[in-house]
């Protein structure tokens, strides 16, 4: 029911001359020490010159300003067309008004971005720092999740390392967009359901009768009737999924996917415990509480995220109508055709207005077909067919980092491109996991594939919509787990011959080093460093990258 964690090895430490007692203590520390070292690397990379380029790049023009006004008024307000120039000028001028603005994403991601602005001001570093912090925390969570999922500290750290050196995750962690906030909550939710699985199965194992040999025995009474009681990690997963949903709506797909996965895990646990009718038992004893802990809690969290919008009821005058309140905040009273009166008016009218707002947003998000230079089809995402350029300028010699002796102008670009070798290798990892899930019934492969499918497959239903490759960052952590699991297979199972282990280690090591080198090679175009045009062109491996 709960495979044990292998005892940490001490061979490395003893080979370095550490005494046996100290080597054992160091080995026990690797469960946290290894992930923390990988996280430190990710943090240094993400916070290095975070305020560069000193510009409002790509969709930061929406979210950085919306976040500022959300903290100021409780709702997203309007800005003049030249607001970006006024924000970046010295001395700074912040020309925000208190007139409501129409926005198409829920507020949690902007609340998070705005927290950094409250500490460091409305500056490039201020509106990027919280995203960078969450991107760094994602690496730590992925290391620990991979360790628990694969029962290997090394493979867990490897999964985190892959995310630390992926170009798409790196660029998104240094840009004030909502997607990295969404990734954080999705990864946190996955970690919570994984913990819930282990804790629940351990509780079932403890309830089973023990034979004369000291081993637990399947028992129909326990499998069918055991009440699993309080499951705080599943409740925490519901909160995280609600926050994901309240950041971007595609978080709701993960709510459905992880909710179904939790139910299937419960079925497998009860069947293994000896239940004769595991599906009926789960439907009676587990599904109602699972629905309450995930769906109901998520909806409550989503509604709570609109507290600022609800609270700012504004003022009313006969000449100007409702003012100083959120967009559509008083739609029910003004245009809805029916307005509740009396005691329930303060509850029903705002909820009807929010429902109308959400239907309008749904129409916008599903009907957006305006052509864009960097839009791409989801078929091309896994091979990085059309990355998105967030920032580009051509400084002359001696300007903005361009060498004085440069022949002609340089190129500065921030390109949202995943580390190509990592993504291409992940394509093979997905095929391997499909094999493991379909033919070996490996639940770990199924869990990783569930995370990929929830973030990827729904976009195929909207191929006419204007969509971008950077949406793929939400399932990138699961690609990193898939690649780590495939490398674990390359290294060979326990008991393999020395020759097999050496061959696997050479192949796996070469792949990891090539991925790290690939990230270093593209690092200048992830961070907007000035490159001679020839050096920039060398990094444009395909015409579709330009």
Short mmCIF file of C-alpha atoms in Angstrom, two decimals:
data_model
loop_
_atom_site.label_atom_id
_atom_site.label_comp_id
_atom_site.label_asym_id
_atom_site.label_seq_id
_atom_site.Cartn_x
_atom_site.Cartn_y
_atom_site.Cartn_z
CA UNK A 1 0.00 0.00 0.00
CA UNK A 2 2.81 2.43 0.82
CA UNK A 3 6.21 1.55 -0.69
CA UNK A 4 8.95 2.61 1.75
CA UNK A 5 11.57 5.19 0.94
CA UNK A 6 14.94 3.50 0.31
CA UNK A 7 17.61 4.05 2.91
CA UNK A 8 19.96 6.85 1.77
CA UNK A 9 23.32 5.57 0.57
CA UNK A 10 26.58 6.56 2.21
CA UNK A 11 29.02 5.43 -0.49
CA UNK A 12 29.55 8.95 -1.83
CA UNK A 13 30.37 10.38 1.59
CA UNK A 14 32.65 7.52 2.62
CA UNK A 15 34.48 7.83 -0.71
CA UNK A 16 35.11 11.46 0.19
CA UNK A 17 36.73 10.35 3.45
CA UNK A 18 33.82 11.13 5.81
CA UNK A 19 33.57 8.92 8.89
CA UNK A 20 30.74 6.34 8.88
CA UNK A 21 28.63 8.07 11.56
CA UNK A 22 28.90 11.47 9.93
CA UNK A 23 28.32 9.91 6.51
CA UNK A 24 25.04 8.40 7.72
CA UNK A 25 23.89 11.76 9.10
CA UNK A 26 24.80 13.55 5.87
CA UNK A 27 22.98 10.92 3.83
CA UNK A 28 19.81 11.44 5.89
CA UNK A 29 20.01 15.18 5.23
CA UNK A 30 19.97 14.73 1.45
CA UNK A 31 16.16 14.45 1.43
CA UNK A 32 16.03 18.18 2.10
CA UNK A 33 19.61 19.19 1.39
CA UNK A 34 19.54 18.14 -2.27
CA UNK A 35 16.25 19.92 -3.09
CA UNK A 36 17.41 23.06 -1.27
CA UNK A 37 20.64 23.19 -3.29
CA UNK A 38 18.70 22.85 -6.56
CA UNK A 39 16.30 25.55 -5.36
CA UNK A 40 19.19 27.85 -4.49
CA UNK A 41 20.48 27.51 -8.05
CA UNK A 42 17.01 28.24 -9.45
CA UNK A 43 16.62 31.28 -7.20
CA UNK A 44 19.99 32.76 -8.15
CA UNK A 45 19.16 32.37 -11.83
CA UNK A 46 15.69 33.88 -11.50
CA UNK A 47 16.60 36.87 -9.35
CA UNK A 48 19.81 37.75 -11.23
CA UNK A 49 19.22 41.20 -12.79
CA UNK A 50 15.47 40.64 -12.46
CA UNK A 51 14.74 44.30 -13.19
CA UNK A 52 16.29 44.00 -16.68
CA UNK A 53 15.07 44.86 -19.21
CA UNK A 54 13.78 48.02 -17.60
CA UNK A 55 10.66 48.01 -19.67
CA UNK A 56 7.05 46.84 -19.66
CA UNK A 57 7.41 43.66 -21.71
CA UNK A 58 4.62 41.79 -23.50
CA UNK A 59 1.48 41.33 -21.36
CA UNK A 60 3.07 42.96 -18.32
CA UNK A 61 1.30 46.03 -19.68
CA UNK A 62 -1.95 44.50 -18.37
CA UNK A 63 -1.09 42.54 -15.25
CA UNK A 64 1.43 44.87 -13.61
CA UNK A 65 -0.97 47.79 -13.79
CA UNK A 66 -4.05 45.74 -12.91
CA UNK A 67 -2.23 44.42 -9.86
CA UNK A 68 -1.38 47.94 -8.69
CA UNK A 69 -4.93 49.23 -9.05
CA UNK A 70 -6.34 46.05 -7.45
CA UNK A 71 -4.37 46.74 -4.28
CA UNK A 72 -5.31 50.42 -4.41
CA UNK A 73 -9.05 50.17 -5.09
CA UNK A 74 -10.01 46.51 -4.76
CA UNK A 75 -10.78 46.26 -8.49
CA UNK A 76 -8.89 46.74 -11.75
CA UNK A 77 -8.97 50.38 -12.85
CA UNK A 78 -8.36 52.23 -16.10
CA UNK A 79 -5.02 53.67 -17.23
CA UNK A 80 -4.20 56.17 -20.01
CA UNK A 81 -2.47 54.96 -23.18
CA UNK A 82 0.89 56.47 -22.24
CA UNK A 83 0.82 55.01 -18.71
CA UNK A 84 3.85 52.77 -19.32
CA UNK A 85 6.06 55.74 -20.23
CA UNK A 86 4.90 57.71 -17.20
CA UNK A 87 5.54 54.74 -14.89
CA UNK A 88 9.10 54.26 -16.17
CA UNK A 89 10.08 57.92 -16.34
CA UNK A 90 12.09 59.64 -13.61
CA UNK A 91 10.56 61.07 -11.52
CA UNK A 92 7.81 58.49 -11.72
CA UNK A 93 4.17 59.35 -12.24
CA UNK A 94 1.43 56.75 -11.69
CA UNK A 95 -1.60 57.92 -13.69
CA UNK A 96 -4.20 55.44 -12.43
CA UNK A 97 -7.84 56.50 -12.25
CA UNK A 98 -10.67 55.07 -10.15
CA UNK A 99 -12.77 54.17 -13.19
CA UNK A 100 -13.34 50.42 -13.51
CA UNK A 101 -11.64 48.50 -16.32
CA UNK A 102 -12.90 45.39 -18.12
CA UNK A 103 -10.55 42.44 -17.47
CA UNK A 104 -10.76 38.82 -18.58
CA UNK A 105 -8.97 36.91 -15.81
CA UNK A 106 -9.81 36.33 -12.13
CA UNK A 107 -7.90 38.36 -9.54
CA UNK A 108 -5.67 35.98 -7.50
CA UNK A 109 -2.65 36.16 -9.82
CA UNK A 110 -2.85 39.94 -9.81
CA UNK A 111 -3.16 40.04 -6.02
CA UNK A 112 0.08 38.02 -5.90
CA UNK A 113 1.89 40.27 -8.38
CA UNK A 114 0.67 43.35 -6.52
CA UNK A 115 2.19 42.10 -3.26
CA UNK A 116 5.65 42.61 -4.74
CA UNK A 117 4.65 46.06 -5.96
CA UNK A 118 3.55 47.03 -2.48
CA UNK A 119 7.02 46.18 -1.16
CA UNK A 120 9.29 47.36 -4.00
CA UNK A 121 7.06 49.84 -5.81
CA UNK A 122 5.62 49.93 -9.31
CA UNK A 123 8.94 49.04 -10.95
CA UNK A 124 10.08 46.15 -13.16
CA UNK A 125 11.63 44.40 -10.16
CA UNK A 126 8.53 45.11 -8.06
CA UNK A 127 6.06 43.56 -10.47
CA UNK A 128 8.33 40.56 -11.25
CA UNK A 129 9.68 39.60 -7.83
CA UNK A 130 6.68 37.60 -6.56
CA UNK A 131 6.48 35.65 -9.82
CA UNK A 132 10.21 34.88 -9.51
CA UNK A 133 9.71 33.80 -5.89
CA UNK A 134 6.87 31.43 -6.81
CA UNK A 135 8.87 30.10 -9.76
CA UNK A 136 11.72 29.31 -7.38
CA UNK A 137 9.35 27.68 -4.88
CA UNK A 138 7.98 25.50 -7.70
CA UNK A 139 11.44 23.99 -8.13
CA UNK A 140 11.60 23.07 -4.44
CA UNK A 141 8.13 21.55 -4.53
CA UNK A 142 8.93 19.58 -7.67
CA UNK A 143 12.08 18.14 -6.09
CA UNK A 144 10.11 16.94 -3.08
CA UNK A 145 7.18 15.73 -5.18
CA UNK A 146 9.51 13.80 -7.49
CA UNK A 147 11.22 12.27 -4.45
CA UNK A 148 7.90 11.06 -3.04
CA UNK A 149 6.47 9.95 -6.38
CA UNK A 150 9.56 8.09 -7.65
CA UNK A 151 10.92 7.11 -4.20
CA UNK A 152 14.31 8.56 -5.12
CA UNK A 153 15.92 11.75 -3.84
CA UNK A 154 18.21 11.80 -6.86
CA UNK A 155 15.38 11.58 -9.41
CA UNK A 156 13.35 14.15 -7.47
CA UNK A 157 16.26 16.60 -7.54
CA UNK A 158 16.75 15.84 -11.22
CA UNK A 159 13.13 16.77 -11.98
CA UNK A 160 13.62 20.04 -10.09
CA UNK A 161 16.88 20.70 -11.93
CA UNK A 162 15.13 20.28 -15.27
CA UNK A 163 12.59 22.91 -14.30
CA UNK A 164 15.35 25.19 -13.01
CA UNK A 165 17.12 25.12 -16.38
CA UNK A 166 14.14 25.13 -18.71
CA UNK A 167 14.04 28.33 -20.73
CA UNK A 168 10.25 28.67 -20.79
CA UNK A 169 9.90 28.22 -17.03
CA UNK A 170 12.86 30.57 -16.53
CA UNK A 171 11.46 33.38 -18.72
CA UNK A 172 7.96 33.00 -17.30
CA UNK A 173 9.39 33.21 -13.76
CA UNK A 174 11.02 36.52 -14.67
CA UNK A 175 7.96 38.07 -16.33
CA UNK A 176 4.88 39.46 -14.64
CA UNK A 177 2.31 37.15 -16.22
CA UNK A 178 -0.34 35.01 -14.56
CA UNK A 179 0.83 31.64 -15.85
CA UNK A 180 3.69 31.12 -13.39
CA UNK A 181 1.30 31.84 -10.51
CA UNK A 182 -1.04 29.23 -11.98
CA UNK A 183 1.84 26.73 -12.19
CA UNK A 184 2.65 27.26 -8.52
CA UNK A 185 -0.86 26.43 -7.34
CA UNK A 186 -1.21 23.46 -9.71
CA UNK A 187 2.08 21.94 -8.53
CA UNK A 188 1.11 22.59 -4.90
CA UNK A 189 -2.24 20.86 -5.47
CA UNK A 190 -0.51 17.86 -7.05
CA UNK A 191 1.81 17.61 -4.06
CA UNK A 192 -1.17 17.74 -1.69
CA UNK A 193 -3.08 14.93 -3.43
CA UNK A 194 0.11 12.86 -3.49
CA UNK A 195 0.56 13.33 0.26
CA UNK A 196 -3.10 12.51 0.79
CA UNK A 197 -2.64 9.27 -1.14
CA UNK A 198 0.30 8.12 0.97
CA UNK A 199 -1.30 9.13 4.29
CA UNK A 200 -4.63 7.47 3.42
CA UNK A 201 -3.04 4.22 2.29
CA UNK A 202 -0.92 4.15 5.44
CA UNK A 203 -4.12 4.52 7.49
CA UNK A 204 -5.71 1.62 5.59
CA UNK A 205 -2.61 -0.52 6.07
CA UNK A 206 -2.64 0.15 9.82
CA UNK A 207 -6.27 -1.00 10.03
CA UNK A 208 -5.70 -4.36 8.30
CA UNK A 209 -5.33 -7.53 10.40
CA UNK A 210 -1.79 -8.82 10.87
CA UNK A 211 -0.91 -12.47 10.28
CA UNK A 212 1.45 -14.69 12.26
CA UNK A 213 4.34 -13.59 10.07
CA UNK A 214 3.78 -9.96 11.06
CA UNK A 215 2.47 -8.94 7.62
CA UNK A 216 -0.89 -7.25 7.00
CA UNK A 217 -3.58 -9.31 5.27
CA UNK A 218 -6.36 -8.07 2.95
CA UNK A 219 -9.69 -7.92 4.70
CA UNK A 220 -13.06 -7.30 3.04
CA UNK A 221 -14.54 -5.71 6.13
CA UNK A 222 -11.74 -3.14 6.32
CA UNK A 223 -11.60 -2.56 2.57
CA UNK A 224 -15.34 -2.01 2.21
CA UNK A 225 -16.29 -0.29 5.46
CA UNK A 226 -13.28 1.56 6.84
CA UNK A 227 -14.02 5.25 7.41
CA UNK A 228 -10.98 7.27 6.39
CA UNK A 229 -11.94 10.26 8.48
CA UNK A 230 -10.29 13.67 8.34
CA UNK A 231 -8.09 14.15 5.25
CA UNK A 232 -6.45 17.59 5.62
CA UNK A 233 -4.15 17.22 2.61
CA UNK A 234 -7.11 16.68 0.30
CA UNK A 235 -8.70 19.81 1.76
CA UNK A 236 -5.43 21.69 1.15
CA UNK A 237 -5.52 20.44 -2.44
CA UNK A 238 -9.01 21.91 -2.79
CA UNK A 239 -7.75 25.29 -1.58
CA UNK A 240 -4.81 25.21 -4.01
CA UNK A 241 -7.05 24.19 -6.91
CA UNK A 242 -9.44 27.02 -6.04
CA UNK A 243 -6.53 29.47 -6.10
CA UNK A 244 -5.43 28.04 -9.45
CA UNK A 245 -8.95 28.46 -10.83
CA UNK A 246 -9.03 32.00 -9.42
CA UNK A 247 -5.78 32.81 -11.24
CA UNK A 248 -6.74 31.55 -14.71
CA UNK A 249 -9.78 29.57 -15.69
CA UNK A 250 -7.83 26.61 -17.07
CA UNK A 251 -7.10 25.81 -13.43
CA UNK A 252 -10.64 24.37 -13.39
CA UNK A 253 -9.47 21.59 -15.73
CA UNK A 254 -6.95 20.51 -13.09
CA UNK A 255 -9.75 20.56 -10.52
CA UNK A 256 -11.67 18.03 -12.62
CA UNK A 257 -8.60 15.94 -13.51
CA UNK A 258 -7.14 15.72 -10.00
CA UNK A 259 -10.60 15.13 -8.52
CA UNK A 260 -11.11 12.12 -10.80
CA UNK A 261 -7.60 10.88 -10.07
CA UNK A 262 -8.17 11.04 -6.31
CA UNK A 263 -11.33 8.94 -6.64
CA UNK A 264 -9.53 6.31 -8.75
CA UNK A 265 -6.69 6.20 -6.23
CA UNK A 266 -9.25 5.54 -3.47
CA UNK A 267 -10.73 2.70 -5.54
CA UNK A 268 -7.29 1.14 -5.97
CA UNK A 269 -6.53 1.49 -2.25
CA UNK A 270 -9.75 -0.20 -1.16
CA UNK A 271 -9.39 -2.95 -3.75
CA UNK A 272 -5.86 -3.69 -2.54
CA UNK A 273 -7.12 -3.71 1.04
CA UNK A 274 -9.54 -6.51 0.10
CA UNK A 275 -12.80 -4.70 -0.73
CA UNK A 276 -15.25 -6.85 -2.71
CA UNK A 277 -17.03 -3.82 -4.20
CA UNK A 278 -14.43 -1.04 -4.19
CA UNK A 279 -16.33 1.29 -6.54
CA UNK A 280 -19.53 1.12 -4.49
CA UNK A 281 -17.58 1.57 -1.28
CA UNK A 282 -15.78 4.63 -2.65
CA UNK A 283 -19.04 6.12 -3.94
CA UNK A 284 -20.65 5.72 -0.51
CA UNK A 285 -17.78 6.58 1.81
CA UNK A 286 -15.25 8.68 -0.08
CA UNK A 287 -16.79 10.53 -3.05
CA UNK A 288 -19.12 12.84 -1.05
CA UNK A 289 -16.24 14.04 1.13
CA UNK A 290 -13.94 14.28 -1.90
CA UNK A 291 -16.51 16.46 -3.68
CA UNK A 292 -16.84 18.67 -0.61
CA UNK A 293 -13.07 18.94 -0.10
CA UNK A 294 -12.24 19.76 -3.71
CA UNK A 295 -15.15 21.15 -5.72
CA UNK A 296 -17.08 22.95 -2.98
CA UNK A 297 -13.94 24.31 -1.31
CA UNK A 298 -12.55 25.45 -4.68
CA UNK A 299 -15.74 27.31 -5.55
CA UNK A 300 -15.71 29.03 -2.16
CA UNK A 301 -12.07 30.04 -2.62
CA UNK A 302 -12.89 31.36 -6.09
CA UNK A 303 -15.73 33.51 -4.79
CA UNK A 304 -13.57 34.73 -1.90
CA UNK A 305 -10.94 35.89 -4.40
CA UNK A 306 -13.46 38.48 -5.64
CA UNK A 307 -13.81 40.03 -2.18
CA UNK A 308 -12.36 43.36 -3.31
CA UNK A 309 -14.83 43.52 -6.21
CA UNK A 310 -17.75 42.65 -3.91
CA UNK A 311 -16.70 45.10 -1.20
CA UNK A 312 -16.30 48.14 -3.46
CA UNK A 313 -19.97 48.92 -3.97
CA UNK A 314 -19.12 52.49 -4.98
CA UNK A 315 -21.41 55.51 -4.94
CA UNK A 316 -24.57 56.31 -6.87
CA UNK A 317 -25.82 59.56 -8.36
CA UNK A 318 -28.82 60.15 -10.61
CA UNK A 319 -26.72 61.86 -13.27
CA UNK A 320 -23.64 59.60 -13.43
CA UNK A 321 -25.04 56.32 -12.07
CA UNK A 322 -22.76 53.98 -10.14
CA UNK A 323 -19.15 55.13 -9.76
CA UNK A 324 -15.98 54.01 -7.94
CA UNK A 325 -16.93 50.33 -8.12
CA UNK A 326 -15.78 47.27 -10.09
CA UNK A 327 -16.74 46.59 -13.68
CA UNK A 328 -20.32 45.22 -13.92
CA UNK A 329 -20.51 45.43 -10.10
CA UNK A 330 -24.07 46.83 -10.27
CA UNK A 331 -25.25 45.19 -13.49
CA UNK A 332 -28.13 43.45 -11.68
CA UNK A 333 -29.51 46.79 -10.43
CA UNK A 334 -28.99 48.74 -13.67
CA UNK A 335 -29.24 46.43 -16.68
CA UNK A 336 -30.12 42.99 -15.37
CA UNK A 337 -33.87 43.41 -15.69
CA UNK A 338 -34.46 42.07 -12.18
CA UNK A 339 -33.00 43.24 -8.91
CA UNK A 340 -33.54 41.60 -5.55
CA UNK A 341 -34.87 43.76 -2.76
CA UNK A 342 -34.83 43.55 0.98
CA UNK A 343 -32.62 41.38 3.12
CA UNK A 344 -31.12 39.27 0.28
CA UNK A 345 -30.39 42.17 -2.05
CA UNK A 346 -26.85 42.55 -0.74
CA UNK A 347 -26.11 38.92 -1.60
CA UNK A 348 -28.12 38.07 -4.69
CA UNK A 349 -27.49 41.24 -6.68
CA UNK A 350 -23.67 41.03 -6.50
CA UNK A 351 -23.76 37.30 -7.33
CA UNK A 352 -25.99 37.89 -10.37
CA UNK A 353 -23.69 40.71 -11.49
CA UNK A 354 -20.64 38.48 -11.11
CA UNK A 355 -22.36 35.69 -13.04
CA UNK A 356 -23.07 38.10 -15.89
CA UNK A 357 -19.48 39.34 -15.80
CA UNK A 358 -18.20 35.77 -16.01
CA UNK A 359 -20.45 34.90 -18.97
CA UNK A 360 -19.12 37.92 -20.84
CA UNK A 361 -15.55 36.87 -20.04
CA UNK A 362 -16.32 33.33 -21.24
CA UNK A 363 -17.58 34.68 -24.56
CA UNK A 364 -14.44 36.77 -24.94
CA UNK A 365 -12.01 34.00 -24.03
CA UNK A 366 -13.62 31.37 -26.25
CA UNK A 367 -14.23 33.71 -29.18
CA UNK A 368 -10.84 35.46 -29.35
CA UNK A 369 -9.62 34.94 -32.92
CA UNK A 370 -7.70 38.16 -33.60
CA UNK A 371 -4.49 37.20 -35.46
CA UNK A 372 -1.21 37.68 -33.60
CA UNK A 373 2.36 37.46 -34.87
CA UNK A 374 3.38 34.90 -32.25
CA UNK A 375 0.25 32.75 -32.00
CA UNK A 376 0.78 29.01 -32.45
CA UNK A 377 -1.11 25.76 -32.76
CA UNK A 378 -0.91 23.35 -29.81
CA UNK A 379 0.39 20.63 -32.15
CA UNK A 380 3.69 22.53 -32.27
CA UNK A 381 4.11 23.19 -28.55
CA UNK A 382 6.01 20.05 -27.55
CA UNK A 383 8.64 20.66 -30.24
CA UNK A 384 8.80 24.43 -29.52
CA UNK A 385 7.61 25.37 -32.97
CA UNK A 386 6.72 29.02 -32.41
CA UNK A 387 8.08 30.70 -29.27
CA UNK A 388 6.91 34.16 -28.20
CA UNK A 389 9.20 37.18 -28.24
CA UNK A 390 8.46 39.28 -25.14
CA UNK A 391 11.02 41.98 -25.80
CA UNK A 392 13.31 43.00 -28.65
CA UNK A 393 15.47 46.01 -29.43
CA UNK A 394 18.54 46.71 -31.57
CA UNK A 395 21.02 48.88 -29.63
CA UNK A 396 23.95 50.40 -31.45
CA UNK A 397 27.62 49.92 -30.49
CA UNK A 398 28.29 51.12 -26.96
CA UNK A 399 24.59 51.21 -26.03
CA UNK A 400 22.66 48.92 -23.64
CA UNK A 401 25.45 46.36 -23.40
CA UNK A 402 26.35 46.25 -27.09
CA UNK A 403 30.19 46.16 -27.39
CA UNK A 404 31.75 49.37 -28.62
CA UNK A 405 33.71 47.46 -31.24
CA UNK A 406 30.62 45.68 -32.58
CA UNK A 407 30.16 45.70 -36.33
CA UNK A 408 26.69 47.14 -36.76
CA UNK A 409 23.86 46.89 -34.28
CA UNK A 410 23.29 44.21 -31.64
CA UNK A 411 20.13 42.30 -30.72
CA UNK A 412 18.50 42.22 -27.26
CA UNK A 413 15.66 39.76 -26.93
CA UNK A 414 13.63 37.99 -24.26
CA UNK A 415 12.32 34.89 -26.01
CA UNK A 416 9.87 32.56 -24.26
CA UNK A 417 11.50 29.40 -25.64
CA UNK A 418 11.74 26.17 -23.72
CA UNK A 419 15.18 24.57 -23.56
CA UNK A 420 14.87 22.66 -26.86
CA UNK A 421 16.74 19.49 -25.89
CA UNK A 422 14.69 19.18 -22.71
CA UNK A 423 11.38 19.41 -24.55
CA UNK A 424 12.46 17.09 -27.34
CA UNK A 425 13.68 14.51 -24.83
CA UNK A 426 10.40 14.91 -22.93
CA UNK A 427 8.52 13.78 -26.06
CA UNK A 428 10.27 10.40 -25.78
CA UNK A 429 9.63 10.39 -22.03
CA UNK A 430 5.89 10.76 -22.65
CA UNK A 431 5.94 7.77 -24.99
CA UNK A 432 7.74 5.76 -22.32
CA UNK A 433 5.19 6.76 -19.69
CA UNK A 434 2.32 5.82 -21.99
CA UNK A 435 3.89 2.38 -22.27
CA UNK A 436 4.33 2.13 -18.49
CA UNK A 437 0.75 3.19 -17.83
CA UNK A 438 -0.95 1.14 -20.55
CA UNK A 439 1.00 -2.11 -20.25
CA UNK A 440 2.51 -2.07 -16.75
CA UNK A 441 -0.31 -0.29 -14.93
CA UNK A 442 2.21 2.05 -13.33
CA UNK A 443 0.17 4.54 -11.33
CA UNK A 444 3.08 7.00 -11.23
CA UNK A 445 3.07 7.23 -15.01
CA UNK A 446 -0.69 7.72 -14.95
CA UNK A 447 -0.44 10.55 -12.43
CA UNK A 448 2.19 12.39 -14.49
CA UNK A 449 0.25 11.87 -17.72
CA UNK A 450 -2.86 13.22 -16.00
CA UNK A 451 -0.98 16.45 -15.21
CA UNK A 452 0.21 16.77 -18.81
CA UNK A 453 -3.18 15.97 -20.32
CA UNK A 454 -5.07 18.46 -18.12
CA UNK A 455 -2.80 21.32 -19.17
CA UNK A 456 -2.37 20.36 -22.83
CA UNK A 457 -5.30 18.50 -24.38
CA UNK A 458 -8.08 21.09 -23.74
CA UNK A 459 -6.34 23.56 -26.05
CA UNK A 460 -6.96 21.28 -29.03
CA UNK A 461 -10.63 22.18 -28.69
CA UNK A 462 -9.79 25.85 -29.33
CA UNK A 463 -7.40 25.68 -32.26
CA UNK A 464 -9.12 28.62 -33.96
CA UNK A 465 -8.57 30.77 -30.89
CA UNK A 466 -5.55 33.05 -30.54
CA UNK A 467 -3.28 30.95 -28.30
CA UNK A 468 0.42 30.94 -27.52
CA UNK A 469 3.16 28.46 -26.71
CA UNK A 470 3.76 29.91 -23.26
CA UNK A 471 0.43 28.42 -22.14
CA UNK A 472 2.34 25.12 -22.12
CA UNK A 473 4.29 26.18 -19.02
CA UNK A 474 1.45 24.89 -16.83
CA UNK A 475 2.22 21.25 -17.71
CA UNK A 476 5.99 21.69 -17.88
CA UNK A 477 6.53 20.40 -14.28
CA UNK A 478 4.92 17.12 -15.31
CA UNK A 479 7.20 16.90 -18.36
CA UNK A 480 10.15 17.30 -15.99
CA UNK A 481 8.81 14.46 -13.83
CA UNK A 482 8.32 12.31 -16.94
CA UNK A 483 11.89 12.95 -18.06
CA UNK A 484 13.24 12.14 -14.58
CA UNK A 485 11.26 8.89 -14.55
CA UNK A 486 12.63 7.92 -17.97
CA UNK A 487 16.18 8.65 -16.81
CA UNK A 488 15.54 6.43 -13.79
CA UNK A 489 14.72 3.64 -16.25
CA UNK A 490 17.89 4.40 -18.22
CA UNK A 491 19.95 4.02 -15.06
CA UNK A 492 18.50 0.55 -14.65
CA UNK A 493 16.43 -1.15 -11.95
CA UNK A 494 17.83 -2.32 -8.65
CA UNK A 495 19.86 -5.50 -9.08
CA UNK A 496 21.12 -4.63 -12.56
CA UNK A 497 24.63 -5.65 -13.49
CA UNK A 498 27.48 -3.23 -13.03
CA UNK A 499 27.94 -3.03 -16.78
CA UNK A 500 24.28 -2.17 -17.28
CA UNK A 501 24.41 0.50 -14.59
CA UNK A 502 27.54 2.10 -16.03
CA UNK A 503 26.07 2.21 -19.54
CA UNK A 504 22.85 3.71 -18.20
CA UNK A 505 24.72 6.28 -16.12
CA UNK A 506 26.81 7.38 -19.12
CA UNK A 507 23.74 7.78 -21.32
CA UNK A 508 21.67 9.55 -18.67
CA UNK A 509 24.57 11.79 -17.63
CA UNK A 510 25.24 12.81 -21.23
CA UNK A 511 21.57 13.74 -21.69
CA UNK A 512 21.48 15.83 -18.51
CA UNK A 513 24.70 17.65 -19.39
CA UNK A 514 23.44 18.40 -22.91
CA UNK A 515 20.23 19.88 -21.50
CA UNK A 516 22.17 22.08 -19.06
CA UNK A 517 24.52 23.17 -21.85
CA UNK A 518 21.53 23.96 -24.07
CA UNK A 519 20.12 26.25 -21.39
CA UNK A 520 23.47 28.03 -20.96
CA UNK A 521 23.75 28.50 -24.74
CA UNK A 522 20.33 30.19 -24.97
CA UNK A 523 20.73 32.10 -21.69
CA UNK A 524 21.47 35.47 -23.42
CA UNK A 525 18.15 35.40 -25.30
CA UNK A 526 16.27 34.45 -22.14
CA UNK A 527 17.59 37.49 -20.26
CA UNK A 528 17.72 40.22 -22.90
CA UNK A 529 21.51 40.42 -23.10
CA UNK A 530 22.98 42.30 -26.04
CA UNK A 531 24.39 39.95 -28.70
CA UNK A 532 26.06 40.69 -32.04
CA UNK A 533 23.55 39.95 -34.78
CA UNK A 534 25.54 36.93 -35.98
CA UNK A 535 25.51 35.40 -32.49
CA UNK A 536 21.78 36.07 -32.21
CA UNK A 537 21.11 34.46 -35.61
CA UNK A 538 23.13 31.39 -34.56
CA UNK A 539 20.60 30.84 -31.80
CA UNK A 540 17.62 31.09 -34.17
CA UNK A 541 17.72 27.40 -35.11
CA UNK A 542 14.48 27.61 -37.07
CA UNK A 543 12.87 30.38 -39.09
CA UNK A 544 9.71 30.04 -36.99
CA UNK A 545 11.67 31.25 -33.96
CA UNK A 546 12.11 34.71 -35.49
#
